[in-house]
Amino acid sequence: MPSKPSSETEESPIHFEPKDVPPPLPGQKGEVGVRSLERHACPNCGGKAIWNPSIQKLECPYCATTFERDSQTDDDDIIEHDLLQTLAELGATPKDWDEPETRLVKCSNCHATLRRNRNDVAQNCDFCGAPELLDYEDIDAVIRPESILPAKVDKNSAAERLKLWLGKRWLAPNDLKKRSLIDRLHGVYIPYWTFDANAHCPWTAQSGTYYYVTRTYTDSNGKTRTRQERRTRWRPASGTVNTAFDDVTISGSRSVENKLQREIEPYPTGELTPYETRYVSGWHVEQYQVDLPQAAQLGKSQMHQMLREMCADQIPGDTYRNLQINPQYSDQTFKHILVPIWIVAYQYRSKTYQSVVNGFTGKVASTYPKSIWKITFLVLLAILIIGSIIYLNR
């Protein structure tokens, strides 16, 4: 059966119904709050330990002592927050989730906002490599992360995966493939939003069934011939899709190129764990730039498109047109989570490129320069092949 073509329809506007009683904002826990950085002192030398993804423990960079820390949470439940209720209360005054030892810095080039230790002397942006980092205090970050996907891919493994990936890009310059980027790789936790909802979606459409008729015609030589012509018989159709969406993910970062973010997805949200400072020790944490209302709109649009595809699959026949859907959502919840990436920004002949590695699955994506000589060779080879075919056909 021929595949059904997609048909255009207008999406219904997204409407949030606020509720009246304002609960505490997600992540707020009295006056204590959730802290993004905490000093995890080495039991041997007292140095600040960092999270080592390869052994899933804290490791001291000074004496190589490894140790575990007892969980800081009372339970392992991942909390889902009521979406509509939270959207209605974003005007509430938040409790910040950093400690006095941290500060926000903003890149003047790509506008990435990072939370860093005040003693951190690094002066280059993790995302674009620019050296201009400015203190940035005026940020409206009312929701703090409560769930995290702890990194499993360490720096050496990420560098090796990136090297292998670039080595398979034939058009990349040879000198780039030989360049070591490990010293410039940075571990960063980037923000994501996840959305859940139950959906009840009635639909209507016109279902088309193909049939064929025989037509008689006279060709250019005056001979009578016949041919089969395809026609479509249209009839009304309707139905209902009921489904549940679980963890529809929307990135809260604008610092990593959208194309690269999509290429290293998905993140296995089933592996999420409650946020603990040990997981981000030694890593940078990006503040979200796509806030909850924006992310909710994007998540609803993504659900809307998936529902259209589900409804289209229910339409009988060979094709369809005028598909109209009327989705109704309930039990809408969300989470603000952190996911790990390894990122490097490098320059090649005055142009900046970005490479990212999924810090949990190891999937790689990158922009990279193309060799002019190799492109020229391919063009000349194509011209030679086409010329040879033309010559042989004469």
Short mmCIF file of C-alpha atoms in Angstrom, two decimals:
data_model
loop_
_atom_site.label_atom_id
_atom_site.label_comp_id
_atom_site.label_asym_id
_atom_site.label_seq_id
_atom_site.Cartn_x
_atom_site.Cartn_y
_atom_site.Cartn_z
CA MET A 1 0.00 0.00 0.00
CA PRO A 2 1.43 3.41 -0.87
CA SER A 3 2.51 5.46 2.07
CA LYS A 4 0.18 8.18 3.22
CA PRO A 5 1.28 11.72 2.51
CA SER A 6 1.24 14.16 5.35
CA SER A 7 -1.40 16.83 5.25
CA GLU A 8 -1.36 20.31 6.70
CA THR A 9 -3.58 21.49 9.48
CA GLU A 10 -3.53 24.37 11.90
CA GLU A 11 -2.44 23.56 15.45
CA SER A 12 -4.79 24.65 18.18
CA PRO A 13 -3.26 27.33 20.41
CA ILE A 14 -1.68 26.08 23.59
CA HIS A 15 -3.64 27.18 26.63
CA PHE A 16 -2.63 26.75 30.25
CA GLU A 17 -5.29 26.85 32.94
CA PRO A 18 -3.70 28.30 36.11
CA LYS A 19 -4.73 27.07 39.50
CA ASP A 20 -5.41 29.25 42.53
CA VAL A 21 -3.30 27.80 45.36
CA PRO A 22 0.46 28.47 44.99
CA PRO A 23 2.66 25.65 46.35
CA PRO A 24 6.41 26.03 46.89
CA LEU A 25 8.29 26.23 43.61
CA PRO A 26 10.02 23.04 42.48
CA GLY A 27 13.37 22.59 44.16
CA GLN A 28 12.60 24.84 47.12
CA LYS A 29 13.14 23.11 50.44
CA GLY A 30 12.68 25.67 53.17
CA GLU A 31 15.56 28.05 53.76
CA VAL A 32 18.22 25.51 52.92
CA GLY A 33 17.49 24.96 49.25
CA VAL A 34 19.40 22.77 46.80
CA ARG A 35 23.07 23.59 46.40
CA SER A 36 24.84 23.30 43.07
CA LEU A 37 28.38 23.01 44.42
CA GLU A 38 29.70 21.58 47.66
CA ARG A 39 33.23 20.91 48.76
CA HIS A 40 33.78 17.14 48.87
CA ALA A 41 37.00 16.93 50.85
CA CYS A 42 39.38 14.04 50.26
CA PRO A 43 39.63 11.93 53.45
CA ASN A 44 43.36 11.48 52.82
CA CYS A 45 44.74 14.93 51.93
CA GLY A 46 41.75 17.26 52.30
CA GLY A 47 41.77 18.35 48.63
CA LYS A 48 38.52 18.90 46.74
CA ALA A 49 37.49 15.66 45.03
CA ILE A 50 35.82 15.51 41.61
CA TRP A 51 33.34 13.07 40.11
CA ASN A 52 35.03 10.35 38.03
CA PRO A 53 32.49 8.91 35.56
CA SER A 54 34.56 5.83 34.72
CA ILE A 55 34.51 4.48 38.29
CA GLN A 56 31.32 6.25 39.45
CA LYS A 57 33.11 7.59 42.53
CA LEU A 58 34.65 10.79 43.82
CA GLU A 59 38.38 11.01 43.12
CA CYS A 60 41.00 13.36 44.53
CA PRO A 61 43.05 14.96 41.71
CA TYR A 62 45.99 15.49 44.10
CA CYS A 63 46.54 12.07 45.71
CA ALA A 64 44.26 9.87 43.51
CA THR A 65 42.25 8.68 46.50
CA THR A 66 38.79 7.45 45.52
CA PHE A 67 35.83 7.32 47.86
CA GLU A 68 32.07 7.25 47.95
CA ARG A 69 29.71 9.64 49.66
CA ASP A 70 26.51 8.62 51.35
CA SER A 71 23.40 9.71 49.50
CA GLN A 72 22.23 13.18 50.45
CA THR A 73 18.61 12.36 49.73
CA ASP A 74 16.13 10.55 51.95
CA ASP A 75 14.64 8.60 49.05
CA ASP A 76 15.38 7.77 45.46
CA ASP A 77 12.09 8.95 44.00
CA ILE A 78 12.18 11.25 40.97
CA ILE A 79 9.64 14.00 41.56
CA GLU A 80 7.20 15.03 38.84
CA HIS A 81 5.80 18.55 39.34
CA ASP A 82 2.38 19.80 38.29
CA LEU A 83 2.97 21.85 35.15
CA LEU A 84 -0.08 24.11 35.13
CA GLN A 85 0.22 24.91 38.80
CA THR A 86 3.89 25.83 38.51
CA LEU A 87 3.32 27.99 35.43
CA ALA A 88 0.77 29.96 37.42
CA GLU A 89 3.28 30.67 40.16
CA LEU A 90 6.47 31.64 38.39
CA GLY A 91 6.08 35.15 39.76
CA ALA A 92 6.95 33.85 43.23
CA THR A 93 10.32 34.84 44.70
CA PRO A 94 12.75 31.94 44.28
CA LYS A 95 15.44 30.73 46.62
CA ASP A 96 18.73 30.61 44.74
CA TRP A 97 20.38 27.21 44.45
CA ASP A 98 24.03 28.19 44.62
CA GLU A 99 26.39 28.62 47.52
CA PRO A 100 28.30 31.83 48.25
CA GLU A 101 31.42 30.21 46.78
CA THR A 102 29.84 30.11 43.32
CA ARG A 103 29.18 32.81 40.78
CA LEU A 104 27.45 33.13 37.46
CA VAL A 105 29.56 33.99 34.44
CA LYS A 106 28.23 34.85 31.01
CA CYS A 107 30.10 34.57 27.72
CA SER A 108 29.98 37.81 25.76
CA ASN A 109 30.26 35.86 22.49
CA CYS A 110 27.74 32.99 22.62
CA HIS A 111 25.87 34.20 25.75
CA ALA A 112 26.19 30.88 27.58
CA THR A 113 25.59 31.24 31.32
CA LEU A 114 27.61 28.97 33.61
CA ARG A 115 27.75 28.47 37.35
CA ARG A 116 31.37 28.28 38.46
CA ASN A 117 33.42 28.16 41.61
CA ARG A 118 34.62 31.62 42.60
CA ASN A 119 38.16 30.26 42.75
CA ASP A 120 37.95 28.91 39.20
CA VAL A 121 40.56 30.75 37.14
CA ALA A 122 39.49 29.36 33.74
CA GLN A 123 38.87 32.28 31.42
CA ASN A 124 37.59 30.57 28.28
CA CYS A 125 34.00 29.68 27.48
CA ASP A 126 33.36 25.95 27.40
CA PHE A 127 30.95 26.29 24.49
CA CYS A 128 32.68 28.59 21.98
CA GLY A 129 36.20 29.01 23.35
CA ALA A 130 35.93 32.79 23.65
CA PRO A 131 38.04 34.31 26.46
CA GLU A 132 35.56 37.00 27.50
CA LEU A 133 33.61 35.80 30.55
CA LEU A 134 31.69 38.40 32.52
CA ASP A 135 30.18 38.17 35.98
CA TYR A 136 26.45 37.77 35.55
CA GLU A 137 24.11 38.18 38.49
CA ASP A 138 20.86 39.33 36.86
CA ILE A 139 19.25 36.04 35.86
CA ASP A 140 15.73 34.82 36.41
CA ALA A 141 16.32 31.18 37.36
CA VAL A 142 13.34 30.34 39.50
CA ILE A 143 13.46 26.56 39.11
CA ARG A 144 16.38 24.46 40.23
CA PRO A 145 17.31 20.98 39.02
CA GLU A 146 16.22 18.09 41.22
CA SER A 147 17.20 15.18 38.95
CA ILE A 148 20.48 14.40 37.26
CA LEU A 149 21.88 11.84 34.84
CA PRO A 150 25.33 11.10 36.33
CA ALA A 151 28.12 11.04 33.75
CA LYS A 152 29.46 7.62 32.77
CA VAL A 153 31.91 8.58 30.00
CA ASP A 154 35.21 9.97 31.31
CA LYS A 155 37.41 12.56 29.62
CA ASN A 156 39.86 10.09 28.03
CA SER A 157 37.05 7.99 26.58
CA ALA A 158 35.27 11.09 25.26
CA ALA A 159 38.48 12.30 23.59
CA GLU A 160 39.06 8.90 21.98
CA ARG A 161 35.50 8.72 20.68
CA LEU A 162 35.81 12.22 19.21
CA LYS A 163 39.14 11.35 17.57
CA LEU A 164 37.66 8.23 15.97
CA TRP A 165 34.62 10.19 14.81
CA LEU A 166 36.73 12.88 13.13
CA GLY A 167 38.96 10.18 11.62
CA LYS A 168 35.98 8.79 9.70
CA ARG A 169 35.17 12.18 8.13
CA TRP A 170 36.98 11.89 4.80
CA LEU A 171 36.48 15.57 3.93
CA ALA A 172 38.09 16.78 7.17
CA PRO A 173 41.65 18.17 6.77
CA ASN A 174 44.31 15.62 7.63
CA ASP A 175 46.04 17.93 10.11
CA LEU A 176 42.78 18.28 12.07
CA LYS A 177 42.57 14.50 12.51
CA LYS A 178 46.04 14.55 14.07
CA ARG A 179 45.25 17.34 16.50
CA SER A 180 44.81 16.41 20.16
CA LEU A 181 41.75 18.01 21.69
CA ILE A 182 41.74 16.24 25.06
CA ASP A 183 43.24 19.15 27.00
CA ARG A 184 40.47 21.40 25.75
CA LEU A 185 37.56 19.09 26.54
CA HIS A 186 35.29 20.36 29.32
CA GLY A 187 32.70 18.42 31.27
CA VAL A 188 29.45 20.35 31.48
CA TYR A 189 26.00 19.50 32.78
CA ILE A 190 23.43 21.15 30.53
CA PRO A 191 19.78 21.78 31.46
CA TYR A 192 16.85 19.84 30.05
CA TRP A 193 13.12 19.82 30.73
CA THR A 194 10.95 16.69 30.58
CA PHE A 195 7.17 16.70 30.17
CA ASP A 196 4.52 14.05 30.82
CA ALA A 197 0.83 14.17 29.91
CA ASN A 198 -2.18 12.00 29.18
CA ALA A 199 -3.80 12.85 25.86
CA HIS A 200 -7.33 12.27 24.58
CA CYS A 201 -7.41 13.24 20.90
CA PRO A 202 -10.50 12.98 18.66
CA TRP A 203 -9.78 13.36 14.95
CA THR A 204 -11.61 13.73 11.65
CA ALA A 205 -10.32 13.41 8.11
CA GLN A 206 -11.16 12.36 4.58
CA SER A 207 -9.95 8.87 3.79
CA GLY A 208 -8.88 8.13 0.23
CA THR A 209 -8.95 4.73 -1.47
CA TYR A 210 -7.23 4.26 -4.82
CA TYR A 211 -9.00 2.66 -7.78
CA TYR A 212 -8.06 2.44 -11.46
CA VAL A 213 -9.94 3.05 -14.69
CA THR A 214 -8.95 2.06 -18.22
CA ARG A 215 -8.62 4.96 -20.66
CA THR A 216 -8.38 4.69 -24.45
CA TYR A 217 -6.20 7.12 -26.38
CA THR A 218 -4.51 7.57 -29.76
CA ASP A 219 -0.72 7.80 -29.80
CA SER A 220 1.41 9.96 -32.10
CA ASN A 221 1.39 7.25 -34.79
CA GLY A 222 -2.40 7.14 -34.92
CA LYS A 223 -2.66 3.81 -33.10
CA THR A 224 -5.33 3.21 -30.47
CA ARG A 225 -3.92 2.27 -27.08
CA THR A 226 -5.16 1.90 -23.49
CA ARG A 227 -3.70 2.92 -20.16
CA GLN A 228 -4.58 2.66 -16.47
CA GLU A 229 -5.31 5.88 -14.64
CA ARG A 230 -5.40 6.07 -10.86
CA ARG A 231 -8.33 7.78 -9.17
CA THR A 232 -9.14 8.37 -5.51
CA ARG A 233 -12.47 7.70 -3.84
CA TRP A 234 -12.94 9.97 -0.81
CA ARG A 235 -15.09 9.24 2.23
CA PRO A 236 -15.29 10.75 5.76
CA ALA A 237 -13.41 9.09 8.62
CA SER A 238 -13.06 9.78 12.32
CA GLY A 239 -11.63 8.24 15.46
CA THR A 240 -9.89 8.87 18.77
CA VAL A 241 -6.33 8.40 19.99
CA ASN A 242 -5.70 7.94 23.71
CA THR A 243 -2.09 7.87 24.78
CA ALA A 244 0.31 8.83 27.56
CA PHE A 245 3.48 10.84 26.92
CA ASP A 246 6.41 10.09 29.20
CA ASP A 247 9.51 12.28 29.38
CA VAL A 248 9.20 14.34 26.22
CA THR A 249 12.54 16.16 26.41
CA ILE A 250 13.22 19.80 25.58
CA SER A 251 16.70 21.27 25.90
CA GLY A 252 17.11 24.30 28.12
CA SER A 253 20.44 25.22 26.50
CA ARG A 254 21.06 27.61 23.64
CA SER A 255 24.83 27.40 23.93
CA VAL A 256 25.20 24.06 22.14
CA GLU A 257 24.13 24.12 18.50
CA ASN A 258 20.62 22.68 18.11
CA LYS A 259 21.72 20.29 15.39
CA LEU A 260 24.47 18.86 17.59
CA GLN A 261 22.14 18.49 20.57
CA ARG A 262 19.68 16.50 18.49
CA GLU A 263 22.42 14.25 17.11
CA ILE A 264 23.69 13.15 20.54
CA GLU A 265 20.20 12.50 21.93
CA PRO A 266 18.42 10.63 23.40
CA TYR A 267 19.30 10.68 27.07
CA PRO A 268 17.97 7.65 28.96
CA THR A 269 15.78 9.47 31.47
CA GLY A 270 14.93 6.17 33.11
CA GLU A 271 18.45 6.33 34.60
CA LEU A 272 17.84 9.66 36.34
CA THR A 273 18.76 9.95 40.00
CA PRO A 274 17.96 12.66 42.57
CA TYR A 275 20.33 15.62 42.33
CA GLU A 276 23.43 15.39 44.50
CA THR A 277 26.40 17.75 44.53
CA ARG A 278 28.93 14.91 44.24
CA TYR A 279 27.89 14.28 40.63
CA VAL A 280 28.73 17.84 39.55
CA SER A 281 31.95 18.17 41.58
CA GLY A 282 34.67 19.18 39.13
CA TRP A 283 32.14 19.86 36.36
CA HIS A 284 30.58 23.08 35.17
CA VAL A 285 26.80 23.51 35.30
CA GLU A 286 24.98 25.60 32.70
CA GLN A 287 22.04 27.70 33.80
CA TYR A 288 18.95 27.17 31.62
CA GLN A 289 18.30 29.78 28.92
CA VAL A 290 14.99 28.29 27.77
CA ASP A 291 12.65 28.84 30.71
CA LEU A 292 9.71 26.67 31.72
CA PRO A 293 6.95 28.56 29.82
CA GLN A 294 9.01 28.44 26.61
CA ALA A 295 9.92 24.79 27.10
CA ALA A 296 6.29 23.90 27.88
CA GLN A 297 5.18 25.43 24.59
CA LEU A 298 7.85 23.47 22.71
CA GLY A 299 6.94 20.27 24.54
CA LYS A 300 3.24 20.73 23.79
CA SER A 301 4.03 21.34 20.11
CA GLN A 302 6.12 18.15 20.04
CA MET A 303 3.27 16.16 21.60
CA HIS A 304 0.86 17.75 19.13
CA GLN A 305 2.96 16.60 16.18
CA MET A 306 3.26 13.07 17.57
CA LEU A 307 -0.51 12.94 18.02
CA ARG A 308 -1.01 13.99 14.40
CA GLU A 309 1.16 11.09 13.29
CA MET A 310 -0.72 8.65 15.54
CA CYS A 311 -4.07 9.88 14.19
CA ALA A 312 -2.82 9.65 10.61
CA ASP A 313 -1.86 6.00 11.23
CA GLN A 314 -5.47 5.26 12.22
CA ILE A 315 -7.00 6.63 9.01
CA PRO A 316 -8.11 3.74 6.77
CA GLY A 317 -7.42 3.61 3.07
CA ASP A 318 -4.43 4.56 0.95
CA THR A 319 -4.17 8.28 1.57
CA TYR A 320 -5.89 11.10 3.43
CA ARG A 321 -6.56 14.82 3.45
CA ASN A 322 -7.99 17.51 5.75
CA LEU A 323 -6.86 15.85 8.97
CA GLN A 324 -8.13 17.80 11.98
CA ILE A 325 -7.18 16.89 15.54
CA ASN A 326 -8.53 18.22 18.83
CA PRO A 327 -6.15 17.09 21.59
CA GLN A 328 -7.09 17.42 25.26
CA TYR A 329 -4.29 17.07 27.78
CA SER A 330 -4.50 16.08 31.45
CA ASP A 331 -2.14 15.15 34.30
CA GLN A 332 0.57 17.41 32.88
CA THR A 333 3.84 17.24 34.83
CA PHE A 334 7.44 18.27 34.31
CA LYS A 335 10.97 17.86 35.66
CA HIS A 336 14.03 20.08 35.41
CA ILE A 337 17.05 17.82 34.95
CA LEU A 338 20.78 18.01 34.23
CA VAL A 339 22.51 15.82 31.64
CA PRO A 340 26.27 15.49 31.02
CA ILE A 341 28.22 16.36 27.91
CA TRP A 342 31.88 16.74 27.03
CA ILE A 343 32.38 19.75 24.84
CA VAL A 344 35.25 21.42 23.02
CA ALA A 345 35.31 24.56 20.91
CA TYR A 346 38.31 24.93 18.62
CA GLN A 347 39.42 27.25 15.86
CA TYR A 348 40.62 26.21 12.43
CA ARG A 349 41.78 28.94 10.09
CA SER A 350 39.98 31.65 12.07
CA LYS A 351 36.64 29.84 12.17
CA THR A 352 35.21 28.29 15.35
CA TYR A 353 33.84 24.73 15.43
CA GLN A 354 32.07 22.84 18.22
CA SER A 355 32.27 19.17 19.17
CA VAL A 356 30.12 17.45 21.79
CA VAL A 357 30.06 13.96 23.30
CA ASN A 358 27.09 12.60 25.22
CA GLY A 359 28.52 12.08 28.70
CA PHE A 360 26.24 9.10 29.36
CA THR A 361 26.04 7.19 26.07
CA GLY A 362 29.23 8.42 24.37
CA LYS A 363 27.46 9.48 21.17
CA VAL A 364 29.45 12.10 19.22
CA ALA A 365 28.44 15.05 17.06
CA SER A 366 30.58 17.85 15.68
CA THR A 367 30.90 20.62 13.18
CA TYR A 368 34.20 20.45 11.35
CA PRO A 369 36.07 22.16 8.48
CA LYS A 370 36.17 20.65 5.01
CA SER A 371 39.37 20.39 2.99
CA ILE A 372 39.23 22.55 -0.15
CA TRP A 373 41.64 20.17 -1.89
CA LYS A 374 39.48 17.12 -1.18
CA ILE A 375 36.33 18.90 -2.34
CA THR A 376 38.12 19.97 -5.54
CA PHE A 377 39.26 16.39 -6.10
CA LEU A 378 35.67 15.10 -5.77
CA VAL A 379 34.36 17.71 -8.21
CA LEU A 380 37.04 16.86 -10.79
CA LEU A 381 36.39 13.14 -10.30
CA ALA A 382 32.65 13.67 -10.88
CA ILE A 383 33.35 15.68 -14.04
CA LEU A 384 35.66 12.93 -15.30
CA ILE A 385 33.09 10.19 -14.66
CA ILE A 386 30.27 12.14 -16.35
CA GLY A 387 32.51 12.94 -19.30
CA SER A 388 33.47 9.27 -19.67
CA ILE A 389 29.80 8.19 -19.64
CA ILE A 390 28.90 10.75 -22.31
CA TYR A 391 31.87 9.67 -24.45
CA LEU A 392 31.01 5.96 -24.21
CA ASN A 393 27.37 6.55 -25.11
CA ARG A 394 28.21 8.30 -28.36
#
